[in-house]
Amino acid sequence: MAEIGGVGRRRVVVRGTVQGVGFRPFVHRLAGELGIGGEVRNAGGYVVIDAEGDRLDDFLARLVLRAPPQAKVTGVDVAMLPDDVVLAPGFRVGASTGGRTGDVPPDLATCAECVRELFDPADRRHRYPFLNCTDCGPRASIVERLPYDRPGTAMRSFPLCPDCEAEYRDPANRRFHAEPIACPACGPRLSWSASVQGEEALAAACAVIAEGGIVAVKGLGGYQLVCDAANEAVVQRLRREKPRPTKPLAVLAAGLDGARRLALVDEPAAGLLTSAAAPIVLLPRRPGAPLAEAIAPGLTDIGVFLATTPLHHLLLAELARPLVVTSGNRAGGPIVIDDADAHATLGPIADGVLGHDRPIWSRFDDSVVRVSRGRTTMVRRARGYAPGPLPLPHPASEPVLALGAQLKHTCALAHDDVAHLGPHTGDLSDARTLVAFERAADDLRRLHEADPAWCAHDLHPGYLSTQYGRRWPAERRIAVQHHHAHVAATAAEHGVRGPFVGVALDGLGFGTDGTLWGGEILLADYRDFRRFGRFGTAPLPGGEAAVRRPARMALGYLYGAETFGAPLPGELAGSLLSRMDDREVAFVRTMIDRNVNCPIASSAGRLFDAMSALLGLCDDNGYEGEAAARLEAAANGHEPDRALDWALRHRDGLWVYDPIPTLRDALTSTSSPGEIAARFHRAVAEVVVALAEKAAAALGTDIVCLGGGVFQNSLLTASLLDGLADAGLRPLAGERVPMNDGGISYGQAAIACARMNGK
């Protein structure tokens, strides 16, 4: 911040997330408190203050120290105010002007003061589903353009009534310049049908849910499917209709007390649940919790969140029970945001649609985080967090659009010294999700007025995101290896500057040698990397078929794993073979022997799948990662005195983890599947620590950055973080950015910018 004298006239430009978070009203109050004259206005994406007075030093210091909770000030530029600028007496909020854009504020959960008004019969917004103030309400999901003013949002079609206009103009009111301000007289309205609106619409929806039905509800960033979380029959029906056979469903609870009746909530988890972001938090299910078993079959954790909108608060108050609230889509598709699409896509699933007339401009699913041993890791970054800015270790010399991967897709826009990571759009497996991806990319470019000169994409030629990148000239495309992007994302989030060891434990990613990788130890910086170690390889019989069916993956390890001595005797897997059709076993073995459609992979994720199948926990994945999730659930609660056997080998200049001793020990053990699963987790953690120690010594660093979808496993992540720290290393995990493929685009952006700077 520039130094100034105690008396004078200054122009102050405040950068960061300073629009849509009550920053201008805060500046107005601060100026009045200190006797500062002038004005504050939005300019593009920044806030500009023209100020004069005797206490400018105090004013500037408090701009940062006392900024609103949701504001994130990244820079304050101070200059002399031009002599030809004449300031009116007093201090005012001026009209917004154009200019360079800044940060789009995330949507914020309903604040405590608005909740009090919602249930106060004397308040004019009593039971109004769309009340908000400068501290809460829709932001990113309704912004069409910056600066963040009402005409640039979905609220422009709702002219303010006199009462709301008075609040909006009153500096003493907490709705002073709250852009989504509304009330029953002038704001959006609920609808159940063309003739049923308002309170009657809410009552109709609640009646359907209470009677065991499913309702499609228009939420903040998209439609949601809602039903009674304790009703086994309706939860099973939702699974059939969506269809979503086994993937866990999120549960909406009434306040912290309601969450504690469902799950074990520690202090860090409580802080996340009640934060303005209000994410879904993955927590251990409380024994005897009043929930249907079908909420999270085979798992010990459930996803719990609290009300994010006034409408959620009203539903919970009327129904007095926990509710399933899951994305409004059909399996594999993006969350629905269009009203006509909702009736067409969700109408056949639901028994009614509770909609409203406020448009959703940008798609935002719910964010998901996990807390383990006091550590928070990001699983899905969306509502409440996206598209907030993230730091770039190397600034972008020209704008870059990073296109992400295929699963858990996100894209990111890098410009100047930040990257804006867009919201989760889903898996790029069909045309619907591809359209959602293209819209998310267009939203980033439009909001930040950036025309990307470069794109960064994955090496895999079959990814739809890579194919999208072909719209750029070949000389303007930067290809980034999948696992390098994973570990670079973690490094960039934590501001790592020098070289680091990258540990990428993942499902599958295209390697620089043309094979499939997934268990990698890398010596890396942001520009490049060298492969130092890996997991032993095994064939994927049928390619994607082996990903969907872990039983097949287990056969890949039994009959085709890379060996450094005696192979694994197939007869040890009698339990698995007895569950499989003899013809399938023979067919798969022939494929492996003849190397027909059996790509080789060094994948940690596929090893977890194989172990899950060998222990009889999961033969078929109902969703990505189910086998690994069931393996973790089986291991929870066990404290093994030793790991399964493991060995490190050296081959072709690389250190290689040989999984054959681990699998042999598991198959010959007489312990319970849960005990073996726990010993397996411990073995993998010990292996990675040993490899990381070797890599750190070779590179001359103590920094170890973790990345990859396997780190959604909280048991492994916690064990590995502890083990690396005990070994004297500094392990880093994704806290604000997912370590799964949702963080790939951010890693691509960091790498692309570093390469551009290095020419």
CSV table of N, CA and C in Angstrom, one decimal, residues 322-402:
chain,number,residue,atom,x,y,z
A,322,PRO,N,-35.2,-34.4,8.5
A,322,PRO,CA,-34.1,-34.3,7.5
A,322,PRO,C,-34.6,-34.6,6.1
A,323,LEU,N,-34.0,-34.0,5.1
A,323,LEU,CA,-34.4,-34.1,3.7
A,323,LEU,C,-33.2,-34.5,2.8
A,324,VAL,N,-33.5,-35.5,1.9
A,324,VAL,CA,-32.6,-35.7,0.8
A,324,VAL,C,-32.7,-34.5,-0.1
A,325,VAL,N,-31.5,-33.9,-0.4
A,325,VAL,CA,-31.5,-32.8,-1.4
A,325,VAL,C,-30.3,-33.1,-2.3
A,326,THR,N,-30.6,-33.6,-3.5
A,326,THR,CA,-29.6,-34.0,-4.4
A,326,THR,C,-29.7,-33.2,-5.7
A,327,SER,N,-28.7,-33.2,-6.5
A,327,SER,CA,-28.7,-32.4,-7.8
A,327,SER,C,-29.9,-32.8,-8.6
A,328,GLY,N,-30.5,-31.8,-9.2
A,328,GLY,CA,-31.6,-32.0,-10.1
A,328,GLY,C,-31.1,-32.3,-11.5
A,329,ASN,N,-30.9,-33.6,-11.7
A,329,ASN,CA,-30.4,-34.0,-13.0
A,329,ASN,C,-30.6,-35.5,-13.2
A,330,ARG,N,-30.5,-36.0,-14.3
A,330,ARG,CA,-30.4,-37.5,-14.5
A,330,ARG,C,-29.0,-37.9,-14.5
A,331,ALA,N,-28.7,-39.1,-14.0
A,331,ALA,CA,-27.3,-39.5,-13.8
A,331,ALA,C,-26.5,-39.2,-15.1
A,332,GLY,N,-25.3,-38.6,-14.8
A,332,GLY,CA,-24.4,-38.3,-15.9
A,332,GLY,C,-24.6,-36.9,-16.6
A,333,GLY,N,-25.8,-36.3,-16.3
A,333,GLY,CA,-26.0,-35.0,-16.9
A,333,GLY,C,-25.7,-33.8,-15.9
A,334,PRO,N,-25.6,-32.6,-16.4
A,334,PRO,CA,-25.4,-31.5,-15.5
A,334,PRO,C,-26.7,-31.1,-14.7
A,335,ILE,N,-26.5,-30.4,-13.6
A,335,ILE,CA,-27.6,-29.9,-12.9
A,335,ILE,C,-28.5,-29.0,-13.8
A,336,VAL,N,-29.8,-29.1,-13.7
A,336,VAL,CA,-30.7,-28.4,-14.6
A,336,VAL,C,-30.9,-27.0,-14.0
A,337,ILE,N,-30.8,-26.0,-14.9
A,337,ILE,CA,-31.1,-24.6,-14.4
A,337,ILE,C,-32.2,-23.9,-15.2
A,338,ASP,N,-32.6,-24.5,-16.3
A,338,ASP,CA,-33.7,-23.9,-17.2
A,338,ASP,C,-35.0,-24.5,-16.7
A,339,ASP,N,-36.0,-23.6,-16.6
A,339,ASP,CA,-37.4,-24.0,-16.1
A,339,ASP,C,-38.0,-25.0,-17.1
A,340,ALA,N,-38.0,-24.8,-18.4
A,340,ALA,CA,-38.6,-25.8,-19.3
A,340,ALA,C,-37.9,-27.1,-19.3
A,341,ASP,N,-36.5,-27.0,-19.2
A,341,ASP,CA,-35.7,-28.3,-19.1
A,341,ASP,C,-36.1,-29.0,-17.8
A,342,ALA,N,-36.3,-28.3,-16.7
A,342,ALA,CA,-36.7,-28.9,-15.4
A,342,ALA,C,-38.0,-29.8,-15.6
A,343,HIS,N,-39.0,-29.2,-16.2
A,343,HIS,CA,-40.2,-30.0,-16.4
A,343,HIS,C,-40.0,-31.2,-17.3
A,344,ALA,N,-39.2,-31.0,-18.3
A,344,ALA,CA,-39.0,-32.1,-19.3
A,344,ALA,C,-38.1,-33.2,-18.7
A,345,THR,N,-37.0,-32.8,-18.0
A,345,THR,CA,-36.0,-33.7,-17.5
A,345,THR,C,-36.4,-34.3,-16.1
A,346,LEU,N,-36.9,-33.4,-15.2
A,346,LEU,CA,-37.1,-33.9,-13.9
A,346,LEU,C,-38.6,-34.2,-13.6
A,347,GLY,N,-39.5,-33.7,-14.5
A,347,GLY,CA,-40.9,-34.0,-14.4
A,347,GLY,C,-41.2,-35.5,-14.2
A,348,PRO,N,-40.6,-36.4,-15.1
A,348,PRO,CA,-40.8,-37.8,-15.0
A,348,PRO,C,-40.3,-38.4,-13.7
A,349,ILE,N,-39.4,-37.8,-13.0
A,349,ILE,CA,-38.8,-38.3,-11.7
A,349,ILE,C,-39.6,-37.8,-10.6
A,350,ALA,N,-40.0,-36.5,-10.6
A,350,ALA,CA,-40.7,-35.9,-9.4
A,350,ALA,C,-42.2,-35.9,-9.5
A,351,ASP,N,-42.8,-35.7,-8.4
A,351,ASP,CA,-44.3,-35.6,-8.3
A,351,ASP,C,-44.8,-34.2,-8.4
A,352,GLY,N,-43.9,-33.3,-8.6
A,352,GLY,CA,-44.2,-31.9,-8.8
A,352,GLY,C,-43.0,-31.0,-8.8
A,353,VAL,N,-43.1,-29.8,-9.3
A,353,VAL,CA,-42.0,-28.9,-9.5
A,353,VAL,C,-42.3,-27.6,-8.7
A,354,LEU,N,-41.5,-27.3,-7.7
A,354,LEU,CA,-41.6,-26.1,-7.0
A,354,LEU,C,-40.6,-25.1,-7.6
A,355,GLY,N,-41.1,-24.2,-8.4
A,355,GLY,CA,-40.2,-23.3,-9.1
A,355,GLY,C,-40.4,-21.9,-8.7
A,356,HIS,N,-39.8,-20.9,-9.4
A,356,HIS,CA,-39.9,-19.5,-9.1
A,356,HIS,C,-39.5,-18.8,-10.4
A,357,ASP,N,-39.7,-17.5,-10.4
A,357,ASP,CA,-39.5,-16.7,-11.6
A,357,ASP,C,-38.2,-15.9,-11.6
A,358,ARG,N,-37.2,-16.2,-10.7
A,358,ARG,CA,-35.9,-15.6,-10.8
A,358,ARG,C,-35.0,-16.4,-11.6
A,359,PRO,N,-34.5,-16.0,-12.7
A,359,PRO,CA,-33.6,-16.8,-13.6
A,359,PRO,C,-32.3,-17.2,-12.8
A,360,ILE,N,-31.8,-18.3,-13.2
A,360,ILE,CA,-30.5,-18.8,-12.8
A,360,ILE,C,-29.5,-18.5,-13.9
A,361,TRP,N,-28.6,-17.6,-13.8
A,361,TRP,CA,-27.7,-17.3,-14.9
A,361,TRP,C,-26.6,-18.3,-15.1
A,362,SER,N,-26.0,-18.7,-13.9
A,362,SER,CA,-24.9,-19.6,-14.0
A,362,SER,C,-25.1,-20.8,-13.1
A,363,ARG,N,-24.7,-22.0,-13.6
A,363,ARG,CA,-24.9,-23.3,-12.9
A,363,ARG,C,-24.0,-23.5,-11.8
A,364,PHE,N,-24.5,-23.7,-10.5
A,364,PHE,CA,-23.6,-24.0,-9.4
A,364,PHE,C,-24.2,-25.1,-8.6
A,365,ASP,N,-23.6,-26.2,-8.6
A,365,ASP,CA,-24.0,-27.4,-7.7
A,365,ASP,C,-23.5,-27.1,-6.3
A,366,ASP,N,-23.8,-28.0,-5.4
A,366,ASP,CA,-23.4,-27.8,-4.0
A,366,ASP,C,-21.9,-28.2,-3.9
A,367,SER,N,-21.1,-27.5,-3.1
A,367,SER,CA,-19.8,-27.8,-2.8
A,367,SER,C,-19.7,-29.0,-1.8
A,368,VAL,N,-18.6,-29.7,-1.8
A,368,VAL,CA,-18.4,-30.8,-0.9
A,368,VAL,C,-17.0,-30.8,-0.3
A,369,VAL,N,-17.0,-30.9,1.1
A,369,VAL,CA,-15.7,-30.9,1.7
A,369,VAL,C,-15.6,-32.1,2.7
A,370,ARG,N,-14.4,-32.4,3.2
A,370,ARG,CA,-14.3,-33.5,4.1
A,370,ARG,C,-13.4,-33.0,5.2
A,371,VAL,N,-13.7,-33.4,6.5
A,371,VAL,CA,-12.9,-33.0,7.6
A,371,VAL,C,-12.4,-34.4,8.2
A,372,SER,N,-11.1,-34.5,8.4
A,372,SER,CA,-10.5,-35.7,9.0
A,372,SER,C,-9.3,-35.2,9.9
A,373,ARG,N,-9.4,-35.6,11.2
A,373,ARG,CA,-8.4,-35.3,12.1
A,373,ARG,C,-8.1,-33.8,12.1
A,374,GLY,N,-9.1,-33.0,12.0
A,374,GLY,CA,-9.0,-31.5,12.1
A,374,GLY,C,-8.5,-30.9,10.8
A,375,ARG,N,-8.3,-31.7,9.7
A,375,ARG,CA,-7.8,-31.2,8.4
A,375,ARG,C,-9.0,-31.2,7.5
A,376,THR,N,-9.1,-30.1,6.7
A,376,THR,CA,-10.2,-29.9,5.7
A,376,THR,C,-9.6,-30.1,4.3
A,377,THR,N,-10.3,-31.0,3.5
A,377,THR,CA,-9.9,-31.1,2.1
A,377,THR,C,-11.1,-30.9,1.3
A,378,MET,N,-10.9,-30.3,0.1
A,378,MET,CA,-12.0,-30.0,-0.8
A,378,MET,C,-12.3,-31.1,-1.7
A,379,VAL,N,-13.5,-31.6,-1.8
A,379,VAL,CA,-13.9,-32.7,-2.7
A,379,VAL,C,-14.5,-32.1,-4.0
A,380,ARG,N,-15.4,-31.1,-3.8
A,380,ARG,CA,-16.1,-30.5,-5.0
A,380,ARG,C,-16.2,-29.0,-4.7
A,381,ARG,N,-15.6,-28.2,-5.6
A,381,ARG,CA,-15.6,-26.7,-5.4
A,381,ARG,C,-16.7,-26.1,-6.3
A,382,ALA,N,-17.7,-25.6,-5.7
A,382,ALA,CA,-18.8,-25.1,-6.5
A,382,ALA,C,-19.5,-24.0,-5.7
A,383,ARG,N,-20.8,-24.1,-5.4
A,383,ARG,CA,-21.5,-23.0,-4.7
A,383,ARG,C,-20.8,-22.6,-3.4
A,384,GLY,N,-20.7,-21.3,-3.2
A,384,GLY,CA,-20.1,-20.8,-2.0
A,384,GLY,C,-18.6,-20.6,-2.1
A,385,TYR,N,-17.9,-21.2,-3.0
A,385,TYR,CA,-16.5,-21.1,-3.2
A,385,TYR,C,-16.2,-20.6,-4.6
A,386,ALA,N,-16.7,-21.2,-5.6
A,386,ALA,CA,-16.5,-20.8,-7.0
A,386,ALA,C,-17.3,-19.6,-7.4
A,387,PRO,N,-16.9,-18.8,-8.3
A,387,PRO,CA,-15.6,-18.8,-9.0
A,387,PRO,C,-14.5,-17.9,-8.3
A,388,GLY,N,-14.4,-17.9,-7.0
A,388,GLY,CA,-13.5,-17.1,-6.3
A,388,GLY,C,-12.1,-17.3,-6.8
A,389,PRO,N,-11.2,-16.2,-6.7
A,389,PRO,CA,-9.9,-16.3,-7.3
A,389,PRO,C,-8.9,-17.1,-6.6
A,390,LEU,N,-8.0,-17.7,-7.2
A,390,LEU,CA,-6.9,-18.5,-6.7
A,390,LEU,C,-5.5,-17.9,-7.2
A,391,PRO,N,-4.5,-18.0,-6.3
A,391,PRO,CA,-3.2,-17.4,-6.7
A,391,PRO,C,-2.5,-18.2,-7.8
A,392,LEU,N,-1.8,-17.5,-8.6
A,392,LEU,CA,-0.9,-18.1,-9.7
A,392,LEU,C,0.5,-17.8,-9.3
A,393,PRO,N,1.4,-18.9,-9.2
A,393,PRO,CA,2.8,-18.6,-8.8
A,393,PRO,C,3.5,-17.8,-9.9
A,394,HIS,N,3.1,-18.0,-11.2
A,394,HIS,CA,3.6,-17.2,-12.3
A,394,HIS,C,2.5,-16.5,-12.9
A,395,PRO,N,2.5,-15.2,-13.1
A,395,PRO,CA,1.3,-14.5,-13.7
A,395,PRO,C,1.2,-14.9,-15.1
A,396,ALA,N,-0.1,-14.7,-15.6
A,396,ALA,CA,-0.4,-15.0,-17.0
A,396,ALA,C,0.0,-13.8,-17.9
A,397,SER,N,1.0,-14.0,-18.8
A,397,SER,CA,1.4,-12.9,-19.6
A,397,SER,C,0.3,-12.6,-20.6
A,398,GLU,N,-0.6,-13.5,-20.9
A,398,GLU,CA,-1.8,-13.4,-21.8
A,398,GLU,C,-2.8,-14.3,-21.1
A,399,PRO,N,-4.1,-14.0,-21.3
A,399,PRO,CA,-5.1,-14.9,-20.7
A,399,PRO,C,-5.1,-16.3,-21.2
A,400,VAL,N,-5.3,-17.2,-20.3
A,400,VAL,CA,-5.2,-18.7,-20.6
A,400,VAL,C,-6.5,-19.3,-20.2
A,401,LEU,N,-7.2,-20.1,-21.0
A,401,LEU,CA,-8.3,-20.9,-20.6
A,401,LEU,C,-7.8,-22.3,-20.4
A,402,ALA,N,-7.9,-22.8,-19.2
A,402,ALA,CA,-7.5,-24.2,-18.9
A,402,ALA,C,-8.7,-25.1,-19.0
